Amino acid sequence: MIADVGIVFGRVMFVMMFVLNLGGLLTWVERKQSAIMQDRIGANRASILGLRLFGLFHPLADAIKMLAKEDFRPARADRFLFSLAPFVSVFFALVAFASIPFGNVLHAAGREIPLQAVTLNVGVLYVFAMLSLGVYGVMMAGWSSGNNFALLGGQRAAALMISAEIAIGASIIGVIMVYGSLDLQSIARAQGQLLWGWIPKWGILTQPLAFVLFLTAGIASTKRIPFDTPEGESEIIGYFVEYSGMKFGMFAMADFLETIVVAGMTTALFLGGWQVPYLVAGGFQFPWGATLALPPLVVTLLQVGSFVTKVVVMIFFLMLIRWTLPRFRYDQAMRLGWLALFPLSIANIVLTGLVLLVTRPA
Amino acid sequence: MNLGQRFYLREVFSGLGLTAGHFFRNMGRHIAHSLGRRDARGAVTIQYPDERRRLAPRLRSLHRLAKTDHRAAWRA
């Protein structure tokens, strides 16, 4: 009994710590990666006892600064909702990662431990439900600030979220059709099969169009450049103008957490989840006949490592996009969502259905 | 704009190629620098108080605030 509770606690804590620490680290990654892309050095001055560690202490210094700042609340703001909004934003971004599997099953002490914080048979729907609920925090922030510019920013966020959410929902239907499940763990397992005996059946190969559509809509749902019309800190003023200190930091944190969730979802749906090519339960089985037996613990560690590596690579790619593309105008983002992503997703569903009808025996 | 530019996705990838190229080139130079290749520089930054730019011996500029009283100079 106690062991069961401990196992559940451990699973949840692993995911929680992974997401939270990665989220904190992303503030550093963003500054350093953008600097290296732009021939700069980036933040490197924060030091503890002369130890600089490539500026790794900057997230710490930022957190201390934000906690020590004045917590400003406008006189006409709704007191309760104004304080609640950043928490809602961060909460839904944090819990969204829960049903993404980070490994297959761990066999330990006669138990089968699923490597997933929560085993849900509708995991895909759960993640997107949580991701889209995050926009309530943003709308709350825009409305409760008592500032018209913030209200307009919140309205832009809601409009962007709806157009992105529709495209996300429609683009993953192709993946669900191919793997025949809404459970992220069984989707990840199904991606371990081989096409024609030697190509891993990853989502990016079976659903390349859906991959592009999902990634575009996913970036839009994180509210970062090129889809940052809700925020637009320096020019058009976003929903969090009136926020200061750690409440502002929580909105920034929510964006990073959403980036991690989108990277995790892309990994789970399109990059094979925790799969390592040709790695099955007993070790490697290469298509040319060679085998390499491995103990179960090593297999599990390889799978978790593979998942973490894929998520980190996806985050690198998302950051690369964020620091390369200019911002879409509001009407351009809307047109992209409704007139390009959505019809293409529908076309992808029809196309997938036709291909499945031809290739799969009835 | 031709069709490829209107479609935008191809241009996105060419832009990503440019920035990713900068990233990996600079990253390689940073790594080479930390491995002992002192001439490899991954950034154009000169970190001023720690690093000084080598100036030409006959440089005539003065790094100093001019404290001339211009109104007094004008009256004289």
XYZ file of N, CA, C and O in Angstrom, chain A residues 143-285:
572
model
N -8.599 40.943 -18.600
C -9.824 41.615 -18.166
C -9.658 42.255 -16.802
O -10.055 43.396 -16.586
N -9.030 41.514 -15.859
C -9.028 41.990 -14.481
C -8.037 43.117 -14.236
O -8.057 43.729 -13.188
N -7.162 43.405 -15.220
C -6.189 44.469 -14.998
C -6.830 45.847 -14.966
O -6.239 46.796 -14.478
N -8.037 45.984 -15.522
C -8.657 47.297 -15.592
C -7.933 48.212 -16.551
O -7.873 49.418 -16.352
N -7.347 47.623 -17.605
C -6.587 48.399 -18.573
C -7.057 47.976 -19.953
O -7.085 46.788 -20.273
N -7.442 48.938 -20.783
C -8.011 48.589 -22.087
C -7.010 47.884 -22.974
O -7.367 46.995 -23.738
N -5.731 48.274 -22.892
C -4.722 47.628 -23.726
C -4.549 46.170 -23.315
O -4.407 45.285 -24.157
N -4.603 45.927 -22.008
C -4.488 44.554 -21.522
C -5.684 43.736 -21.985
O -5.553 42.576 -22.384
N -6.874 44.365 -21.962
C -8.088 43.668 -22.397
C -7.962 43.275 -23.866
O -8.290 42.150 -24.258
N -7.463 44.212 -24.678
C -7.285 43.902 -26.105
C -6.273 42.776 -26.284
O -6.458 41.905 -27.126
N -5.215 42.791 -25.483
C -4.211 41.720 -25.573
C -4.820 40.379 -25.219
O -4.583 39.376 -25.898
N -5.645 40.355 -24.165
C -6.309 39.121 -23.773
C -7.238 38.624 -24.860
O -7.322 37.418 -25.140
N -7.917 39.571 -25.522
C -8.826 39.200 -26.613
C -8.039 38.611 -27.775
O -8.448 37.609 -28.373
N -6.866 39.220 -28.083
C -6.032 38.662 -29.168
C -5.567 37.262 -28.815
O -5.543 36.366 -29.660
N -5.225 37.063 -27.522
C -4.770 35.737 -27.098
C -5.880 34.716 -27.287
O -5.638 33.606 -27.779
N -7.122 35.097 -26.925
C -8.230 34.154 -27.044
C -8.467 33.801 -28.508
O -8.635 32.621 -28.858
N -8.445 34.818 -29.385
C -8.689 34.559 -30.807
C -7.598 33.666 -31.383
O -7.875 32.709 -32.118
N -6.341 33.951 -31.016
C -5.211 33.154 -31.526
C -5.326 31.723 -31.027
O -5.088 30.763 -31.775
N -5.712 31.582 -29.747
C -5.792 30.258 -29.148
C -6.844 29.413 -29.848
O -6.620 28.238 -30.136
N -8.009 30.024 -30.158
C -9.074 29.257 -30.821
C -8.602 28.795 -32.193
O -8.717 27.619 -32.549
N -7.981 29.714 -32.958
C -7.591 29.318 -34.311
C -6.470 28.287 -34.270
O -6.408 27.408 -35.137
N -5.587 28.350 -33.255
C -4.516 27.354 -33.158
C -5.070 26.023 -32.683
O -4.691 24.961 -33.181
N -5.993 26.103 -31.724
C -6.528 24.896 -31.090
C -7.276 24.030 -32.100
O -7.164 22.810 -32.097
N -8.041 24.692 -32.985
C -8.786 23.968 -34.029
C -7.792 23.213 -34.905
O -7.961 22.027 -35.199
N -6.722 23.893 -35.310
C -5.742 23.261 -36.201
C -5.011 22.130 -35.480
O -4.768 21.076 -36.073
N -4.697 22.319 -34.185
C -4.036 21.243 -33.431
C -4.939 20.026 -33.387
O -4.543 18.904 -33.723
N -6.195 20.248 -33.001
C -7.127 19.136 -32.878
C -7.307 18.397 -34.189
O -7.332 17.163 -34.223
N -7.410 19.153 -35.299
C -7.656 18.500 -36.589
C -6.399 17.814 -37.112
O -6.490 16.775 -37.760
N -5.214 18.373 -36.807
C -4.001 17.807 -37.410
C -3.596 16.495 -36.744
O -2.997 15.644 -37.390
N -3.940 16.294 -35.454
C -3.510 15.041 -34.817
C -4.464 13.896 -35.111
O -4.166 12.750 -34.779
N -5.622 14.193 -35.734
C -6.564 13.098 -36.016
C -5.921 12.086 -36.958
O -6.114 10.875 -36.810
N -5.089 12.590 -37.895
C -4.383 11.672 -38.781
C -3.507 10.695 -38.000
O -3.500 9.493 -38.275
N -2.791 11.215 -36.996
C -1.931 10.357 -36.162
C -2.769 9.326 -35.429
O -2.437 8.133 -35.373
N -3.907 9.782 -34.880
C -4.768 8.865 -34.129
C -5.317 7.783 -35.057
O -5.432 6.613 -34.695
N -5.628 8.154 -36.311
C -6.128 7.163 -37.275
C -5.059 6.116 -37.574
O -5.347 4.923 -37.657
N -3.789 6.572 -37.737
C -2.740 5.627 -38.102
C -2.454 4.666 -36.962
O -2.332 3.452 -37.165
N -2.364 5.171 -35.709
C -1.984 4.316 -34.595
C -3.179 3.773 -33.827
O -3.013 2.959 -32.919
N -4.374 4.257 -34.144
C -5.588 3.668 -33.615
C -5.771 3.784 -32.116
O -6.312 2.877 -31.493
N -5.311 4.894 -31.510
C -5.508 5.027 -30.073
C -5.447 6.490 -29.658
O -4.840 7.315 -30.329
N -6.110 6.806 -28.539
C -5.998 8.142 -27.947
C -5.042 8.126 -26.761
O -4.802 9.147 -26.147
N -4.540 6.925 -26.430
C -3.634 6.786 -25.300
C -2.209 7.041 -25.780
O -1.722 6.364 -26.690
N -1.548 8.024 -25.156
C -0.213 8.390 -25.638
C 0.769 7.243 -25.489
O 1.679 7.074 -26.293
N 0.581 6.415 -24.435
C 1.499 5.291 -24.239
C 1.345 4.283 -25.380
O 2.343 3.806 -25.924
N 0.090 3.980 -25.790
C -0.034 3.004 -26.880
C 0.379 3.615 -28.213
O 0.851 2.884 -29.095
N 0.224 4.934 -28.372
C 0.742 5.562 -29.597
C 2.261 5.421 -29.641
O 2.846 5.066 -30.664
N 2.909 5.661 -28.485
C 4.367 5.533 -28.442
C 4.790 4.093 -28.722
O 5.750 3.838 -29.449
N 4.061 3.113 -28.151
C 4.401 1.709 -28.393
C 4.225 1.356 -29.860
O 5.062 0.675 -30.451
N 3.124 1.846 -30.468
C 2.861 1.510 -31.868
C 3.940 2.077 -32.781
O 4.191 1.545 -33.866
N 4.606 3.157 -32.344
C 5.650 3.735 -33.186
C 6.934 2.916 -33.160
O 7.887 3.220 -33.872
N 6.966 1.847 -32.345
C 8.125 0.958 -32.335
C 8.086 -0.060 -33.457
O 9.074 -0.752 -33.700
N 6.924 -0.171 -34.146
C 6.854 -1.109 -35.273
C 7.758 -0.635 -36.403
O 8.189 0.509 -36.430
N 8.014 -1.553 -37.329
C 8.890 -1.195 -38.442
C 8.100 -1.220 -39.738
O 7.256 -2.083 -39.969
N 8.371 -0.222 -40.591
C 7.772 -0.174 -41.923
C 8.660 -0.965 -42.868
O 9.864 -0.735 -42.922
N 8.074 -1.858 -43.640
C 8.821 -2.692 -44.587
C 10.014 -3.360 -43.913
O 11.052 -3.567 -44.512
N 9.887 -3.617 -42.622
C 10.919 -4.358 -41.934
C 12.156 -3.596 -41.506
O 13.000 -4.127 -40.819
N 12.300 -2.326 -41.892
C 13.527 -1.661 -41.451
C 13.381 -0.185 -41.100
O 14.241 0.375 -40.425
N 12.305 0.499 -41.504
C 12.157 1.910 -41.119
C 11.278 1.993 -39.878
O 10.186 1.434 -39.863
N 11.737 2.670 -38.805
C 10.875 2.842 -37.632
C 9.614 3.586 -38.021
O 9.681 4.594 -38.743
N 8.468 3.114 -37.528
C 7.189 3.694 -37.951
C 6.872 4.911 -37.087
O 5.907 4.902 -36.322
N 7.693 5.945 -37.165
C 7.467 7.147 -36.378
C 6.425 8.014 -37.058
O 6.291 8.000 -38.282
N 5.767 8.850 -36.248
C 4.696 9.691 -36.774
C 5.158 10.660 -37.841
O 4.406 10.995 -38.753
N 6.412 11.100 -37.748
C 6.893 12.086 -38.712
C 6.999 11.470 -40.099
O 6.896 12.164 -41.109
N 7.152 10.140 -40.170
C 7.237 9.473 -41.474
C 5.861 9.096 -42.000
O 5.620 9.166 -43.200
N 4.952 8.701 -41.084
C 3.635 8.315 -41.559
C 2.736 9.535 -41.754
O 1.806 9.490 -42.546
N 3.017 10.621 -41.028
C 2.167 11.809 -41.102
C 3.014 13.079 -41.235
O 2.983 13.948 -40.371
N 3.779 13.229 -42.327
C 4.655 14.411 -42.419
C 3.891 15.734 -42.466
O 4.302 16.712 -41.842
N 2.749 15.757 -43.174
C 1.972 17.004 -43.264
C 1.417 17.380 -41.892
O 1.502 18.537 -41.467
N 0.898 16.370 -41.186
C 0.363 16.633 -39.849
C 1.448 17.158 -38.927
O 1.197 18.008 -38.077
N 2.694 16.679 -39.117
C 3.802 17.156 -38.288
C 4.004 18.660 -38.462
O 4.081 19.413 -37.486
N 4.051 19.118 -39.717
C 4.256 20.549 -39.975
C 3.083 21.358 -39.423
O 3.274 22.383 -38.753
N 1.858 20.873 -39.674
C 0.674 21.609 -39.218
C 0.636 21.663 -37.694
O 0.391 22.714 -37.102
N 0.911 20.517 -37.054
C 0.869 20.469 -35.594
C 1.920 21.382 -34.982
O 1.660 22.104 -34.023
N 3.118 21.365 -35.573
C 4.188 22.184 -35.016
C 3.847 23.668 -35.148
O 4.036 24.450 -34.209
N 3.309 24.072 -36.309
C 2.944 25.475 -36.502
C 1.873 25.894 -35.498
O 1.997 26.913 -34.818
N 0.827 25.073 -35.396
C -0.254 25.409 -34.465
C 0.234 25.345 -33.026
O -0.185 26.143 -32.186
N 1.150 24.410 -32.746
C 1.687 24.301 -31.393
C 2.482 25.536 -31.005
O 2.370 26.037 -29.892
N 3.283 26.055 -31.948
C 4.025 27.287 -31.666
C 3.045 28.425 -31.421
O 3.232 29.243 -30.518
N 1.963 28.457 -32.206
C 0.959 29.507 -32.001
C 0.357 29.402 -30.605
O 0.115 30.418 -29.963
N 0.163 28.173 -30.108
C -0.478 28.046 -28.800
C 0.474 28.392 -27.658
O 0.023 28.582 -26.536
N 1.785 28.478 -27.923
C 2.670 28.904 -26.847
C 2.748 30.420 -26.734
O 3.399 30.941 -25.833
N 2.140 31.153 -27.642
C 2.103 32.618 -27.625
C 3.498 33.238 -27.695
O 3.732 34.293 -27.156
N 4.452 32.567 -28.344
C 5.774 33.159 -28.488
C 5.965 33.589 -29.933
O 5.205 33.189 -30.803
N 6.980 34.417 -30.188
C 7.284 34.824 -31.547
C 7.396 33.581 -32.407
O 7.992 32.614 -31.955
N 6.898 33.472 -33.618
C 6.234 34.487 -34.440
C 4.759 34.730 -34.160
O 4.142 35.489 -34.895
N 4.171 34.094 -33.157
C 2.746 34.309 -32.885
C 2.582 35.027 -31.552
O 1.822 34.580 -30.702
N 3.315 36.122 -31.320
C 3.232 36.739 -29.999
C 2.391 38.007 -30.005
O 2.598 38.885 -29.189
N 1.392 38.074 -30.906
C 0.506 39.240 -30.868
C -0.183 39.432 -29.518
O -0.439 40.561 -29.148
N -0.504 38.363 -28.752
C -1.095 38.628 -27.437
C -0.143 39.363 -26.500
O -0.592 40.085 -25.614
N 1.168 39.170 -26.678
C 2.110 39.764 -25.735
C 2.698 41.058 -26.297
O 2.405 42.126 -25.817
N 3.514 40.936 -27.320
C 4.084 42.114 -27.969
C 4.560 43.156 -26.975
O 4.182 44.324 -27.053
N 5.411 42.735 -26.035
C 5.784 43.585 -24.911
C 6.160 45.007 -25.309
O 5.697 45.964 -24.732
N 7.001 45.122 -26.348
C 7.597 46.436 -26.577
C 6.715 47.373 -27.389
O 6.823 48.579 -27.251
N 5.823 46.857 -28.235
C 5.082 47.777 -29.102
C 3.578 47.770 -28.877
O 2.986 48.786 -28.531
N 2.919 46.616 -29.104
C 1.467 46.665 -29.126
C 0.848 46.392 -27.772
O -0.363 46.500 -27.618
N 1.644 46.073 -26.762
C 1.188 45.939 -25.383
C 0.236 44.759 -25.211
O -0.808 44.696 -25.826
N 0.624 43.824 -24.374
C -0.163 42.613 -24.238
C -0.938 42.540 -22.946
O -1.070 43.524 -22.229
N -1.406 41.333 -22.641
C -2.324 41.148 -21.526
C -1.645 41.336 -20.184
O -2.303 41.529 -19.183
N -0.301 41.257 -20.126
C 0.325 41.355 -18.798
C 1.022 42.698 -18.553
O 1.907 42.778 -17.736
N 0.537 43.792 -19.208
C 1.162 45.099 -18.943
C 1.195 45.468 -17.485
O 2.151 46.046 -17.002
N 0.093 45.176 -16.775
C -0.030 45.681 -15.410
C 0.674 44.793 -14.396
O 0.681 45.095 -13.216
N 1.249 43.689 -14.859
C 1.852 42.760 -13.910
C 3.317 43.097 -13.701
O 4.010 43.543 -14.609
N 3.771 42.878 -12.459
C 5.169 43.134 -12.158
C 5.690 42.015 -11.270
O 4.914 41.198 -10.778
N 6.986 41.983 -11.088
C 7.571 41.025 -10.151
C 7.323 39.591 -10.566
O 7.289 39.247 -11.744
N 7.101 38.723 -9.573
C 7.009 37.296 -9.848
C 5.733 36.944 -10.593
O 5.681 35.935 -11.282
N 4.676 37.780 -10.477
C 3.459 37.487 -11.245
C 3.745 37.598 -12.730
O 3.316 36.761 -13.526
N 4.503 38.612 -13.112
C 4.942 38.705 -14.511
C 5.816 37.504 -14.852
O 5.668 36.897 -15.918
N 6.711 37.158 -13.910
C 7.591 36.013 -14.137
C 6.806 34.733 -14.357
O 7.215 33.871 -15.136
N 5.642 34.607 -13.684
C 4.857 33.395 -13.846
C 4.257 33.312 -15.242
O 4.139 32.221 -15.811
N 3.882 34.463 -15.811
C 3.384 34.427 -17.189
C 4.498 34.016 -18.144
O 4.290 33.220 -19.063
N 5.698 34.565 -17.920
C 6.827 34.183 -18.766
C 7.131 32.706 -18.603
O 7.381 31.981 -19.576
N 7.030 32.230 -17.342
C 7.259 30.818 -17.033
C 6.238 29.938 -17.749
O 6.585 28.885 -18.293
N 4.969 30.391 -17.768
C 3.919 29.605 -18.418
C 4.248 29.411 -19.898
O 4.023 28.337 -20.452
N 4.788 30.455 -20.534
C 5.164 30.325 -21.948
C 6.235 29.262 -22.129
O 6.162 28.449 -23.054
N 7.230 29.256 -21.241
C 8.296 28.255 -21.348
C 7.737 26.853 -21.101
O 8.095 25.898 -21.787
N 6.851 26.735 -20.096
C 6.279 25.422 -19.801
C 5.462 24.921 -20.991
O 5.494 23.741 -21.329
N 4.719 25.844 -21.636
C 3.946 25.436 -22.809
C 4.868 24.995 -23.936
O 4.560 24.053 -24.676
N 6.027 25.659 -24.058
C 7.009 25.216 -25.045
C 7.443 23.783 -24.763
O 7.536 22.960 -25.681
N 7.667 23.463 -23.467
C 8.074 22.099 -23.117
C 6.962 21.120 -23.437
O 7.212 20.027 -23.956
N 5.714 21.519 -23.151
C 4.591 20.609 -23.431
C 4.481 20.351 -24.930
O 4.300 19.209 -25.361
N 4.626 21.418 -25.732
C 4.536 21.228 -27.184
C 5.680 20.341 -27.671
O 5.475 19.437 -28.488
N 6.880 20.552 -27.118
C 8.011 19.692 -27.496
C 7.737 18.251 -27.077
O 8.003 17.314 -27.845
N 7.177 18.062 -25.876
C 6.871 16.715 -25.398
C 5.809 16.042 -26.240
O 5.910 14.858 -26.578
N 4.772 16.804 -26.621
C 3.711 16.241 -27.447
C 4.236 15.878 -28.829
O 3.888 14.835 -29.388
N 5.065 16.769 -29.414
C 5.640 16.468 -30.722
C 6.467 15.200 -30.649
O 6.412 14.343 -31.532
N 7.237 15.054 -29.556
C 8.038 13.846 -29.378
C 7.147 12.616 -29.276
O 7.387 11.609 -29.936
N 6.089 12.727 -28.451
C 5.250 11.556 -28.217
C 4.483 11.150 -29.466
O 4.309 9.966 -29.727
N 4.023 12.140 -30.238
C 3.163 11.811 -31.368
C 3.942 11.570 -32.654
O 3.546 10.754 -33.479
N 5.051 12.299 -32.857
C 5.693 12.271 -34.173
C 7.116 11.723 -34.159
O 7.599 11.264 -35.178
N 7.805 11.809 -33.027
C 9.209 11.383 -33.009
C 9.397 10.067 -32.269
O 10.473 9.769 -31.767
N 8.324 9.281 -32.163
C 8.478 7.950 -31.584
C 8.477 7.914 -30.069
O 8.785 6.874 -29.497
N 8.150 9.015 -29.399
C 8.117 8.996 -27.932
C 9.447 8.558 -27.354
O 10.484 9.105 -27.689
N 9.399 7.509 -26.519
C 10.627 7.038 -25.868
C 11.326 5.972 -26.697
O 12.295 5.361 -26.224
N 10.841 5.698 -27.915
C 11.425 4.618 -28.713
C 12.846 4.948 -29.141
O 13.156 6.063 -29.530
N 13.714 3.937 -29.054
C 15.022 4.006 -29.691
C 14.916 3.072 -30.891
O 14.376 1.975 -30.747
N 15.381 3.465 -32.093
C 15.230 2.580 -33.240
C 15.819 1.203 -32.978
O 16.938 1.081 -32.468
N 15.044 0.176 -33.301
C 15.446 -1.245 -33.228
C 15.637 -1.733 -31.797
O 16.134 -2.833 -31.598
N 15.288 -0.918 -30.785
C 15.415 -1.386 -29.404
C 14.083 -1.981 -28.976
O 13.063 -1.299 -28.964
N 14.062 -3.286 -28.657
C 12.850 -3.913 -28.140
C 13.118 -4.317 -26.699
O 14.195 -4.034 -26.150
N 12.152 -4.990 -26.073
C 12.230 -5.245 -24.629
C 13.518 -5.951 -24.217
O 14.071 -5.674 -23.164
N 14.038 -6.862 -25.061
C 15.212 -7.632 -24.651
C 16.538 -7.060 -25.099
O 17.592 -7.612 -24.787
N 16.544 -5.989 -25.840
C 17.792 -5.431 -26.355
C 17.611 -5.000 -27.803
O 16.483 -4.868 -28.290
N 18.721 -4.765 -28.497
C 18.637 -4.302 -29.891
C 18.393 -5.480 -30.820
O 18.984 -6.551 -30.655
N 17.507 -5.288 -31.802
C 17.293 -6.279 -32.854
C 17.384 -5.548 -34.181
O 16.414 -4.926 -34.617
